[in-house]
Short mmCIF file of C-alpha atoms in Angstrom, two decimals:
data_model
loop_
_atom_site.label_atom_id
_atom_site.label_comp_id
_atom_site.label_asym_id
_atom_site.label_seq_id
_atom_site.Cartn_x
_atom_site.Cartn_y
_atom_site.Cartn_z
CA MET X 185 -28.02 31.69 10.69
CA ASN X 186 -25.77 30.52 7.89
CA ALA X 187 -27.43 30.50 4.51
CA VAL X 188 -24.63 28.56 2.80
CA ALA X 189 -25.60 24.94 2.02
CA PRO X 190 -22.69 23.58 -0.01
CA LEU X 191 -23.64 19.88 0.04
CA THR X 192 -25.95 18.48 -2.61
CA GLY X 193 -28.89 16.32 -1.62
CA GLU X 194 -27.00 13.31 -2.95
CA GLN X 195 -24.00 14.14 -0.74
CA VAL X 196 -26.19 14.45 2.34
CA ARG X 197 -27.77 11.08 1.53
CA ALA X 198 -24.35 9.49 0.91
CA TYR X 199 -23.17 10.66 4.33
CA ALA X 200 -26.28 9.24 5.98
CA ARG X 201 -25.88 5.94 4.12
CA ASP X 202 -22.09 5.39 4.35
CA GLY X 203 -21.17 7.26 7.53
CA TYR X 204 -18.59 9.41 5.75
CA LEU X 205 -18.30 11.83 2.85
CA LEU X 206 -15.06 12.81 1.13
CA LEU X 207 -15.03 16.23 -0.51
CA GLY X 208 -12.35 17.27 -2.98
CA SER X 209 -9.64 19.81 -2.33
CA GLU X 210 -11.72 22.41 -4.19
CA PHE X 211 -14.20 22.50 -1.30
CA LEU X 212 -12.05 25.00 0.58
CA ALA X 213 -10.39 28.06 -0.89
CA PRO X 214 -6.79 27.33 -1.94
CA ASP X 215 -5.22 29.69 0.62
CA VAL X 216 -6.84 27.86 3.58
CA LEU X 217 -4.54 24.86 3.24
CA ALA X 218 -1.42 27.00 3.06
CA GLU X 219 -2.51 29.01 6.10
CA VAL X 220 -3.21 25.95 8.24
CA LYS X 221 0.01 24.25 7.17
CA GLY X 222 1.91 27.40 8.02
CA ALA X 223 0.42 27.35 11.51
CA VAL X 224 1.20 23.69 12.27
CA PRO X 225 4.81 24.15 13.49
CA MET X 226 3.57 26.60 16.15
CA MET X 227 0.88 24.15 17.26
CA LEU X 228 3.42 21.34 17.54
CA ALA X 229 5.94 23.44 19.42
CA GLU X 230 3.68 23.88 22.45
CA ASP X 231 4.87 21.55 25.20
CA GLY X 232 2.14 20.57 27.63
CA PRO X 233 -0.81 18.29 28.26
CA ARG X 234 -2.47 19.22 24.97
CA ARG X 235 0.36 17.45 23.18
CA VAL X 236 0.37 13.63 23.03
CA LEU X 237 3.45 11.71 21.87
CA GLU X 238 3.68 8.43 19.98
CA ARG X 239 4.56 5.27 21.87
CA ASP X 240 8.21 5.99 21.02
CA GLY X 241 8.09 8.91 23.49
CA ARG X 242 9.70 11.29 20.98
CA THR X 243 7.46 11.90 17.99
CA VAL X 244 4.45 14.22 18.34
CA ARG X 245 1.27 12.28 17.64
CA SER X 246 -1.46 14.86 18.23
CA VAL X 247 -2.02 18.30 19.67
CA TYR X 248 -5.50 18.94 21.06
CA GLY X 249 -7.60 22.07 21.47
CA VAL X 250 -5.97 23.87 18.56
CA HIS X 251 -9.14 25.83 17.79
CA GLN X 252 -8.73 27.40 21.24
CA THR X 253 -5.06 28.26 20.92
CA ASN X 254 -4.54 29.02 17.27
CA ASP X 255 -6.23 31.87 15.40
CA VAL X 256 -5.90 30.20 12.01
CA VAL X 257 -7.76 27.12 13.21
CA ALA X 258 -10.34 29.25 14.99
CA ARG X 259 -11.02 31.05 11.72
CA VAL X 260 -11.11 27.82 9.70
CA SER X 261 -13.73 26.45 12.11
CA ARG X 262 -15.96 29.38 11.09
CA LEU X 263 -15.51 29.17 7.31
CA PRO X 264 -18.99 29.57 5.84
CA ARG X 265 -18.77 26.52 3.58
CA LEU X 266 -17.48 24.30 6.39
CA LEU X 267 -20.07 25.54 8.88
CA GLY X 268 -22.74 25.29 6.20
CA ALA X 269 -21.91 21.64 5.45
CA VAL X 270 -21.85 20.77 9.14
CA GLN X 271 -25.22 22.42 9.70
CA GLN X 272 -26.69 20.49 6.80
CA LEU X 273 -25.71 17.30 8.65
CA ILE X 274 -26.45 18.08 12.31
CA GLY X 275 -28.53 21.27 12.28
CA ASP X 276 -27.95 24.86 13.30
CA GLY X 277 -26.22 26.14 16.42
CA VAL X 278 -22.91 24.32 16.09
CA TYR X 279 -19.68 24.73 18.06
CA VAL X 280 -16.39 22.81 18.19
CA HIS X 281 -16.43 20.17 20.94
CA GLN X 282 -12.88 18.98 20.28
CA SER X 283 -10.10 19.69 17.81
CA LYS X 284 -6.67 18.32 17.12
CA VAL X 285 -3.92 18.16 14.62
CA ASN X 286 -2.71 14.59 13.96
CA VAL X 287 0.80 14.49 12.57
CA LYS X 288 1.26 10.83 11.62
CA ALA X 289 4.95 11.34 11.08
CA PRO X 290 6.97 9.45 8.43
CA PHE X 291 8.21 6.01 9.61
CA ALA X 292 6.79 6.74 13.09
CA GLY X 293 3.04 7.42 13.05
CA ASP X 294 1.40 4.55 14.92
CA GLN X 295 -1.69 2.67 13.89
CA TRP X 296 -5.05 3.42 15.52
CA GLU X 297 -7.13 0.41 16.39
CA TRP X 298 -10.72 -0.06 15.25
CA HIS X 299 -13.00 2.24 17.20
CA GLN X 300 -16.01 4.48 17.22
CA ASP X 301 -15.54 8.03 18.46
CA TYR X 302 -18.88 8.68 20.06
CA ILE X 303 -18.54 6.26 22.98
CA ASN X 304 -15.76 8.47 24.38
CA TRP X 305 -17.93 11.55 24.13
CA LEU X 306 -20.84 9.72 25.75
CA ARG X 307 -18.91 8.05 28.58
CA CYS X 308 -16.28 10.71 29.27
CA ASP X 309 -18.16 13.90 28.43
CA GLY X 310 -21.79 12.94 28.96
CA ILE X 311 -22.97 13.97 25.51
CA ASP X 312 -26.42 12.41 25.17
CA ARG X 313 -26.79 11.93 21.43
CA PRO X 314 -24.37 11.04 18.59
CA ASP X 315 -25.40 14.20 16.76
CA LEU X 316 -21.84 15.35 16.14
CA VAL X 317 -19.75 15.33 13.01
CA ASN X 318 -16.01 14.94 12.48
CA VAL X 319 -14.41 17.19 9.92
CA ALA X 320 -10.91 16.23 8.78
CA VAL X 321 -8.91 18.61 6.62
CA PHE X 322 -6.02 16.81 4.91
CA LEU X 323 -2.82 18.80 5.36
CA ASP X 324 -0.87 16.46 3.09
CA GLU X 325 -1.81 14.04 0.37
CA VAL X 326 -3.31 10.99 2.04
CA ASN X 327 -2.57 7.82 0.12
CA GLU X 328 -2.50 4.10 0.77
CA PHE X 329 1.07 4.30 2.08
CA ASN X 330 0.95 6.94 4.81
CA GLY X 331 -1.80 5.61 7.05
CA PRO X 332 -5.16 6.80 5.73
CA LEU X 333 -8.32 6.51 7.80
CA THR X 334 -9.97 3.20 6.98
CA PHE X 335 -13.74 3.09 7.35
CA ILE X 336 -16.23 0.27 7.41
CA ARG X 337 -18.96 1.58 5.20
CA ALA X 338 -22.37 1.99 6.88
CA SER X 339 -21.12 0.74 10.25
CA HIS X 340 -22.49 3.87 11.96
CA THR X 341 -26.02 2.56 11.53
CA GLU X 342 -25.44 -0.05 14.23
CA GLY X 343 -25.21 2.40 17.12
CA ILE X 344 -22.63 1.65 19.82
CA LEU X 345 -21.11 -1.73 19.06
CA ALA X 346 -20.48 -4.60 21.45
CA GLY X 347 -17.09 -4.33 23.07
CA SER X 348 -15.09 -4.62 26.20
CA ASP X 349 -13.40 -1.91 28.19
CA ASN X 350 -9.63 -1.82 28.51
CA ASP X 351 -8.89 -1.08 32.12
CA GLY X 352 -5.76 0.75 33.19
CA MET X 353 -3.36 2.77 31.11
CA PRO X 354 -2.00 1.68 27.75
CA ALA X 355 1.62 0.52 27.50
CA GLY X 356 4.04 3.42 27.30
CA TYR X 357 1.66 5.91 28.89
CA GLU X 358 1.63 4.60 32.48
CA GLU X 359 2.72 7.97 33.96
CA ALA X 360 0.28 10.09 31.97
CA PRO X 361 -2.96 11.65 33.26
CA SER X 362 -5.91 9.22 33.28
CA TRP X 363 -7.75 10.89 30.40
CA THR X 364 -4.74 10.11 28.20
CA ALA X 365 -6.17 6.58 28.01
CA THR X 366 -8.85 7.92 25.68
CA LEU X 367 -6.32 9.52 23.33
CA THR X 368 -3.83 6.81 22.42
CA ALA X 369 -3.59 4.12 19.77
CA THR X 370 -4.75 1.49 22.25
CA GLU X 371 -8.46 2.11 22.41
CA LYS X 372 -10.14 2.14 25.81
CA TYR X 373 -13.37 0.77 24.34
CA GLN X 374 -12.48 -2.26 22.24
CA ILE X 375 -14.82 -3.80 19.73
CA ARG X 376 -14.91 -7.56 19.26
CA HIS X 377 -13.10 -8.87 16.20
CA ASP X 378 -16.04 -10.95 15.04
CA VAL X 379 -18.25 -7.84 15.11
CA ILE X 380 -15.71 -5.93 13.01
CA ALA X 381 -15.34 -8.81 10.54
CA ASP X 382 -19.09 -9.11 10.13
CA LEU X 383 -19.52 -5.39 9.47
CA ALA X 384 -16.54 -5.37 7.06
CA ASN X 385 -17.98 -8.27 5.10
CA ARG X 386 -21.29 -6.49 4.80
CA GLY X 387 -20.22 -2.87 4.19
CA GLY X 388 -16.71 -3.21 2.84
CA LEU X 389 -13.58 -1.29 3.80
CA VAL X 390 -12.68 2.04 2.27
CA ASN X 391 -9.60 4.22 2.65
CA ALA X 392 -10.18 7.97 2.67
CA LYS X 393 -7.53 9.12 0.21
CA GLY X 394 -7.08 12.40 -1.53
CA PRO X 395 -4.85 15.39 -2.21
CA ALA X 396 -3.88 17.91 0.44
CA GLY X 397 -6.81 20.21 1.12
CA SER X 398 -9.44 17.48 0.81
CA VAL X 399 -12.19 17.61 3.44
CA LEU X 400 -13.55 14.44 4.99
CA LEU X 401 -16.76 14.38 7.02
CA PHE X 402 -17.49 11.33 9.15
CA HIS X 403 -20.06 10.17 11.65
CA PRO X 404 -19.10 9.70 15.32
CA ASN X 405 -20.36 6.09 15.24
CA VAL X 406 -18.69 4.98 12.02
CA LEU X 407 -16.16 2.25 12.77
CA HIS X 408 -12.67 3.26 11.70
CA ALA X 409 -9.00 2.44 12.13
CA SER X 410 -5.77 3.60 10.64
CA ALA X 411 -2.60 1.77 9.66
CA PRO X 412 0.76 3.14 10.76
CA ASN X 413 2.63 5.47 8.47
CA ILE X 414 5.39 3.26 7.07
CA SER X 415 6.14 5.74 4.28
CA PRO X 416 8.66 8.59 4.17
CA PHE X 417 5.75 11.05 3.76
CA THR X 418 4.00 13.01 6.52
CA ARG X 419 0.25 12.57 6.83
CA GLY X 420 -0.98 15.62 8.72
CA VAL X 421 -4.70 16.06 9.35
CA LEU X 422 -6.63 18.81 11.14
CA LEU X 423 -9.67 17.42 12.94
CA LEU X 424 -12.63 19.48 14.10
CA VAL X 425 -15.47 17.77 15.96
CA TYR X 426 -18.66 19.80 15.74
CA ASN X 427 -21.56 19.42 18.13
CA THR X 428 -24.72 21.47 18.58
CA VAL X 429 -25.53 23.60 21.58
CA ARG X 430 -28.68 21.49 22.05
CA ASN X 431 -26.54 18.40 22.83
CA PRO X 432 -24.27 19.68 25.60
CA PRO X 433 -21.74 17.67 27.61
CA ARG X 434 -23.19 16.91 31.05
CA ALA X 435 -20.38 14.97 32.74
CA SER X 436 -20.06 15.86 36.42
CA ASP X 437 -16.30 15.30 36.29
CA PRO X 438 -15.47 16.80 32.92
CA ARG X 439 -12.28 16.20 30.96
CA PRO X 440 -9.97 19.19 30.43
CA ASP X 441 -11.42 21.94 28.26
CA PHE X 442 -9.02 21.09 25.42
CA LEU X 443 -10.65 17.65 25.13
CA ALA X 444 -14.25 18.69 25.73
CA ALA X 445 -14.94 22.36 25.17
CA ARG X 446 -17.21 24.08 27.69
CA ASP X 447 -17.74 27.24 25.69
CA LEU X 448 -21.09 26.37 24.13
CA VAL X 449 -21.65 29.36 21.88
CA ALA X 450 -22.96 28.75 18.39
CA LEU X 451 -20.31 29.76 15.88
CA ALA X 452 -21.04 32.59 13.51
CA PRO X 453 -19.74 32.18 9.97
CA LEU X 454 -16.84 34.42 9.03
CA PRO X 455 -18.05 37.47 7.18
CA MET G 4 16.61 -27.80 -19.64
CA ASN G 5 13.25 -26.10 -19.41
CA ALA G 6 11.96 -24.88 -22.75
CA VAL G 7 9.09 -22.88 -21.26
CA ALA G 8 9.68 -19.09 -21.34
CA PRO G 9 6.41 -17.57 -20.17
CA LEU G 10 7.59 -13.97 -19.69
CA THR G 11 7.49 -11.54 -22.59
CA GLY G 12 10.52 -9.42 -23.41
CA GLU G 13 8.64 -6.43 -22.00
CA GLN G 14 8.03 -8.27 -18.72
CA VAL G 15 11.68 -9.21 -18.40
CA ARG G 16 12.65 -5.58 -19.02
CA ALA G 17 10.03 -4.31 -16.53
CA TYR G 18 11.49 -6.60 -13.85
CA ALA G 19 14.99 -5.37 -14.58
CA ARG G 20 13.84 -1.75 -14.49
CA ASP G 21 11.44 -1.79 -11.50
CA GLY G 22 12.82 -4.63 -9.38
CA TYR G 23 9.48 -6.47 -9.34
CA LEU G 24 6.92 -7.91 -11.71
CA LEU G 25 3.32 -8.73 -10.81
CA LEU G 26 1.69 -11.47 -12.86
CA GLY G 27 -2.05 -12.06 -12.82
CA SER G 28 -3.79 -15.01 -11.26
CA GLU G 29 -4.02 -16.63 -14.71
CA PHE G 30 -0.25 -17.26 -14.66
CA LEU G 31 -0.75 -20.47 -12.69
CA ALA G 32 -3.34 -23.12 -13.37
CA PRO G 33 -6.50 -22.61 -11.27
CA ASP G 34 -6.07 -25.80 -9.24
CA VAL G 35 -2.62 -24.76 -7.95
CA LEU G 36 -4.05 -22.12 -5.62
CA ALA G 37 -6.63 -24.50 -4.17
CA GLU G 38 -3.97 -27.17 -3.62
CA VAL G 39 -1.58 -24.83 -1.82
CA LYS G 40 -4.34 -23.33 0.30
CA GLY G 41 -5.47 -26.81 1.25
CA ALA G 42 -1.95 -27.62 2.43
CA VAL G 43 -1.48 -24.48 4.56
CA PRO G 44 -3.17 -25.77 7.76
CA MET G 45 -0.75 -28.70 7.83
CA MET G 46 2.23 -26.36 7.37
CA LEU G 47 1.04 -24.13 10.21
CA ALA G 48 0.34 -27.01 12.57
CA GLU G 49 4.00 -28.05 12.76
CA ASP G 50 5.42 -26.82 16.06
CA GLY G 51 9.16 -26.29 15.96
CA PRO G 52 11.95 -23.95 14.97
CA ARG G 53 10.66 -23.61 11.41
CA ARG G 54 7.66 -21.77 12.80
CA VAL G 55 8.04 -18.12 13.86
CA LEU G 56 5.36 -16.35 15.89
CA GLU G 57 4.27 -12.72 15.82
CA ARG G 58 5.41 -10.40 18.59
CA ASP G 59 2.19 -11.31 20.45
CA GLY G 60 3.65 -14.78 21.05
CA ARG G 61 0.43 -16.48 19.90
CA THR G 62 -0.21 -15.87 16.21
CA VAL G 63 1.81 -17.78 13.61
CA ARG G 64 3.79 -15.34 11.48
CA SER G 65 5.75 -17.59 9.15
CA VAL G 66 6.72 -21.21 8.63
CA TYR G 67 10.03 -21.79 6.86
CA GLY G 68 11.36 -24.57 4.69
CA VAL G 69 7.94 -25.62 3.44
CA HIS G 70 9.33 -26.82 0.11
CA GLN G 71 11.28 -29.39 2.13
CA THR G 72 8.40 -30.59 4.27
CA ASN G 73 5.35 -30.27 2.07
CA ASP G 74 4.83 -32.18 -1.17
CA VAL G 75 2.42 -29.62 -2.60
CA VAL G 76 4.96 -26.83 -2.21
CA ALA G 77 7.73 -29.05 -3.55
CA ARG G 78 5.67 -29.67 -6.68
CA VAL G 79 4.70 -26.00 -7.05
CA SER G 80 8.40 -25.09 -6.96
CA ARG G 81 8.85 -27.26 -10.06
CA LEU G 82 5.89 -25.99 -12.09
CA PRO G 83 7.20 -25.47 -15.62
CA ARG G 84 5.85 -21.94 -15.98
CA LEU G 85 7.23 -20.85 -12.61
CA LEU G 86 10.63 -22.44 -13.23
CA GLY G 87 10.63 -21.03 -16.74
CA ALA G 88 10.00 -17.47 -15.54
CA VAL G 89 12.67 -17.77 -12.87
CA GLN G 90 15.18 -19.07 -15.42
CA GLN G 91 14.41 -16.18 -17.72
CA LEU G 92 15.44 -13.85 -14.88
CA ILE G 93 18.45 -15.61 -13.31
CA GLY G 94 19.45 -18.34 -15.76
CA ASP G 95 19.32 -22.11 -15.78
CA GLY G 96 20.16 -24.47 -12.95
CA VAL G 97 17.87 -23.09 -10.25
CA TYR G 98 16.97 -24.48 -6.85
CA VAL G 99 15.02 -23.14 -3.85
CA HIS G 100 17.34 -21.48 -1.36
CA GLN G 101 14.57 -20.62 1.12
CA SER G 102 10.81 -20.91 1.30
CA LYS G 103 8.12 -19.85 3.69
CA VAL G 104 4.46 -19.30 4.10
CA ASN G 105 3.62 -15.90 5.61
CA VAL G 106 0.23 -15.83 7.24
CA LYS G 107 -0.29 -12.15 8.05
CA ALA G 108 -3.30 -12.94 10.19
CA PRO G 109 -6.33 -10.61 10.50
CA PHE G 110 -5.91 -7.90 13.16
CA ALA G 111 -2.56 -9.43 14.14
CA GLY G 112 -0.07 -9.59 11.26
CA ASP G 113 2.77 -7.21 12.15
CA GLN G 114 4.43 -4.74 9.89
CA TRP G 115 7.80 -5.51 8.31
CA GLU G 116 10.25 -2.64 8.29
CA TRP G 117 11.99 -1.40 5.16
CA HIS G 118 14.66 -3.87 4.10
CA GLN G 119 16.46 -5.59 1.30
CA ASP G 120 16.54 -9.38 1.36
CA TYR G 121 19.92 -10.05 -0.18
CA ILE G 122 22.06 -8.67 2.65
CA ASN G 123 20.84 -11.55 4.84
CA TRP G 124 21.79 -14.10 2.21
CA LEU G 125 25.16 -12.48 1.75
CA ARG G 126 26.07 -12.01 5.42
CA CYS G 127 24.39 -15.07 6.91
CA ASP G 128 24.68 -17.58 4.10
CA GLY G 129 27.70 -16.36 2.15
CA ILE G 130 25.93 -16.13 -1.19
CA ASP G 131 28.28 -14.13 -3.40
CA ARG G 132 25.95 -12.48 -5.90
CA PRO G 133 22.38 -11.12 -5.72
CA ASP G 134 21.38 -13.42 -8.57
CA LEU G 135 18.32 -14.76 -6.80
CA VAL G 136 14.66 -14.08 -7.31
CA ASN G 137 11.73 -14.04 -4.87
CA VAL G 138 8.52 -15.61 -6.05
CA ALA G 139 5.42 -14.81 -4.01
CA VAL G 140 2.19 -16.67 -4.68
CA PHE G 141 -0.80 -14.83 -3.18
CA LEU G 142 -2.94 -17.28 -1.23
CA ASP G 143 -5.60 -14.61 -0.60
CA GLU G 144 -6.57 -11.39 -2.27
CA VAL G 145 -3.95 -8.82 -1.35
CA ASN G 146 -5.40 -5.34 -1.08
CA GLU G 147 -4.49 -2.03 0.50
CA PHE G 148 -6.07 -3.09 3.82
CA ASN G 149 -4.41 -6.39 4.67
CA GLY G 150 -0.75 -5.46 4.56
CA PRO G 151 0.49 -5.73 0.97
CA LEU G 152 4.18 -5.68 0.14
CA THR G 153 5.19 -2.07 -0.56
CA PHE G 154 8.08 -1.60 -2.98
CA ILE G 155 10.21 1.37 -3.85
CA ARG G 156 10.36 1.16 -7.59
CA ALA G 157 13.85 0.70 -9.06
CA SER G 158 15.54 0.71 -5.66
CA HIS G 159 17.30 -2.59 -6.47
CA THR G 160 19.61 -0.76 -8.86
CA GLU G 161 21.47 0.82 -5.94
CA GLY G 162 23.03 -2.40 -4.65
CA ILE G 163 23.27 -2.85 -0.89
CA LEU G 164 22.11 0.38 0.74
CA ALA G 165 23.76 2.31 3.55
CA GLY G 166 22.51 1.18 6.93
CA SER G 167 23.39 0.22 10.42
CA ASP G 168 23.23 -3.17 12.08
CA ASN G 169 20.86 -3.83 14.93
CA ASP G 170 22.80 -5.70 17.56
CA GLY G 171 21.17 -8.16 19.89
CA MET G 172 17.77 -9.76 19.67
CA PRO G 173 14.57 -7.90 18.81
CA ALA G 174 12.03 -7.20 21.56
CA GLY G 175 9.84 -10.19 22.29
CA TYR G 176 12.31 -12.71 20.86
CA GLU G 177 15.04 -12.54 23.54
CA GLU G 178 14.93 -16.28 24.24
CA ALA G 179 14.92 -17.40 20.61
CA PRO G 180 17.90 -18.84 18.68
CA SER G 181 20.24 -16.16 17.29
CA TRP G 182 19.27 -16.63 13.64
CA THR G 183 15.70 -15.63 14.62
CA ALA G 184 17.02 -12.06 14.54
CA THR G 185 17.05 -12.28 10.73
CA LEU G 186 13.42 -13.43 10.55
CA THR G 187 11.42 -10.90 12.55
CA ALA G 188 9.71 -7.60 11.85
CA THR G 189 12.62 -5.71 13.40
CA GLU G 190 15.22 -5.88 10.70
CA LYS G 191 18.78 -6.71 11.66
CA TYR G 192 20.17 -4.57 8.84
CA GLN G 193 18.45 -1.19 9.04
CA ILE G 194 18.51 1.32 6.23
CA ARG G 195 18.73 5.02 6.98
CA HIS G 196 15.47 6.94 6.71
CA ASP G 197 16.96 9.64 4.51
CA VAL G 198 18.13 6.97 2.06
CA ILE G 199 14.64 5.47 1.97
CA ALA G 200 13.01 8.90 1.51
CA ASP G 201 15.36 9.78 -1.32
CA LEU G 202 14.69 6.53 -3.18
CA ALA G 203 10.92 6.84 -2.60
CA ASN G 204 10.92 10.36 -3.99
CA ARG G 205 12.75 9.19 -7.08
CA GLY G 206 11.13 5.83 -7.80
CA GLY G 207 7.77 6.09 -6.05
CA LEU G 208 6.03 3.59 -3.81
CA VAL G 209 3.88 0.80 -5.15
CA ASN G 210 1.73 -1.78 -3.38
CA ALA G 211 1.67 -5.26 -4.90
CA LYS G 212 -2.06 -5.95 -4.94
CA GLY G 213 -4.06 -8.58 -6.72
CA PRO G 214 -6.46 -11.48 -6.45
CA ALA G 215 -5.59 -14.80 -4.85
CA GLY G 216 -3.37 -16.78 -7.19
CA SER G 217 -1.41 -13.78 -8.42
CA VAL G 218 2.33 -14.33 -8.73
CA LEU G 219 4.80 -11.64 -7.74
CA LEU G 220 8.47 -11.78 -8.72
CA PHE G 221 10.89 -9.44 -6.95
CA HIS G 222 14.58 -8.77 -6.84
CA PRO G 223 16.58 -9.53 -3.67
CA ASN G 224 17.85 -5.95 -3.54
CA VAL G 225 14.56 -4.13 -4.08
CA LEU G 226 13.70 -2.12 -0.98
CA HIS G 227 10.39 -3.20 0.51
CA ALA G 228 8.26 -3.03 3.64
CA SER G 229 4.82 -4.10 4.64
CA ALA G 230 2.16 -2.50 6.82
CA PRO G 231 0.44 -4.57 9.48
CA ASN G 232 -2.78 -6.33 8.64
CA ILE G 233 -5.40 -4.17 10.38
CA SER G 234 -8.22 -5.77 8.37
CA PRO G 235 -10.40 -8.76 9.24
CA PHE G 236 -9.01 -10.57 6.17
CA THR G 237 -6.10 -13.03 6.09
CA ARG G 238 -3.21 -12.23 3.77
CA GLY G 239 -1.42 -15.50 3.19
CA VAL G 240 1.55 -15.63 0.81
CA LEU G 241 3.79 -18.52 -0.23
CA LEU G 242 7.36 -17.36 -0.84
CA LEU G 243 9.96 -19.26 -2.80
CA VAL G 244 13.46 -17.83 -3.12
CA TYR G 245 15.24 -19.26 -6.12
CA ASN G 246 19.01 -19.25 -6.55
CA THR G 247 21.26 -20.91 -9.11
CA VAL G 248 23.66 -23.71 -8.41
CA ARG G 249 26.46 -21.45 -9.69
CA ASN G 250 25.93 -19.05 -6.76
CA PRO G 251 26.14 -21.39 -3.77
CA PRO G 252 26.09 -20.43 -0.07
CA ARG G 253 29.64 -20.55 1.31
CA ALA G 254 29.13 -19.60 4.97
CA SER G 255 31.41 -21.59 7.26
CA ASP G 256 28.78 -21.50 10.03
CA PRO G 257 25.62 -22.02 8.01
CA ARG G 258 22.09 -21.30 9.19
CA PRO G 259 19.71 -24.24 9.59
CA ASP G 260 18.84 -26.00 6.37
CA PHE G 261 15.27 -24.65 6.49
CA LEU G 262 16.65 -21.09 6.19
CA ALA G 263 19.42 -21.80 3.70
CA ALA G 264 19.03 -25.02 1.76
CA ARG G 265 22.17 -27.11 1.23
CA ASP G 266 20.73 -29.42 -1.37
CA LEU G 267 22.03 -27.68 -4.48
CA VAL G 268 20.45 -29.76 -7.20
CA ALA G 269 18.97 -27.96 -10.18
CA LEU G 270 15.21 -28.50 -10.21
CA ALA G 271 13.69 -30.37 -13.11
CA PRO G 272 10.32 -29.08 -14.30
CA LEU G 273 7.37 -31.31 -13.53
CA PRO G 274 6.52 -33.47 -16.51
#
């Protein structure tokens, strides 16, 4: 049991209302950012299925399962303040269902289409309830030039939105394993443009911007997208998706462990 | 001779220093915006070489030469305050060398890579000096979500930047006339990424954002790019490129008149 509850009541209510909550860079201790940044080159160097390239076939887009392969990330996932905030939002007994580092390289980082995250975890992993939370740690300043996450405020309150499934593999990834279709910029589950426009007109768009070290929490059903990085500045983000052990994946044909962890042990906060 | 000089000395100096100047929506009379917006559907409806589609082959990207085909645009190009501002920046005896309406449609408007405009007018049209000015009239609110123009401040002071030419036709436009290569999102004259990064680190990036009706002036050598429009909101812009009659195009094999006007008569301000 983690006694740390770093979010105020107002912050918890803002998350519930808006579907996201942006915490300043003071939320984590200053050395955490430097440690994670120092570990990124090693994460990116690993060649294998955990690593997904951009459409250009050269630039690293994401590396998955980094909490399983990298000690720094494993420790960050157990930071008392991070675990405490997550538990305030989804309850006790949390573990990391999925993690990745997104590079969003200068001049190369592709856009991500409008999507909700949870439908992948429901359809691919058989997770019954959207009681998960995304935690993004900014590894660089995120500004309006380097492809911030763009949210539609309050769109998570609509549940899973009307859409159509993209069959087959996205362009440029035809030779990749089938689960790659859930990891690329071309979303497998596409949401109708009129639905997006309606939600945007009601809730408004917001870019999650802030200095390196900022921590962003967002709901698995909040509708989001991300413009490409046209700037000369990297936009690295570490993403940790927390779930609770009471909401386990039940898929009979599970995705690889680095996309859907099977080690359902509640994390203990670092001492 | 146009006696109107609407720019302050500080504004003229800011343009010279930064390479752009953003004027509020109060610069033009309120009815001008409504008139231009009302004329846009007619401009877009014209099927022909003046009209360039997005890479998707469906969505209209730009329509060129609209000051030649549309009375509203022709009149706007002669508005005393607009002509006056242009003359303050490049001198008397101005005419419109090129015009277009850029639609930047919701969910579809492509990104434009980093480029300078003048190199096209030098190489394709044989215009000797970069003594032109771009005038952009925002037809919609331009915000950080719908693909604003992104400038590198003060980058116009470097002249024509080191780059390499893209030979052949850009992907998706293989069947189009050769001059189409100068009109698409894949720039014919590409600037090296290290040059862009260096200028961005020195001058900083800035997005030209403002309400519908805002007027943006920018230098033909200022380095700029534009993210795609991932939002549900249109980002229409009317662009007028003014030149002076003392700086005529001299290309022996000129581009079509709707890309490089041959009617070099100094515009008289509307009475």
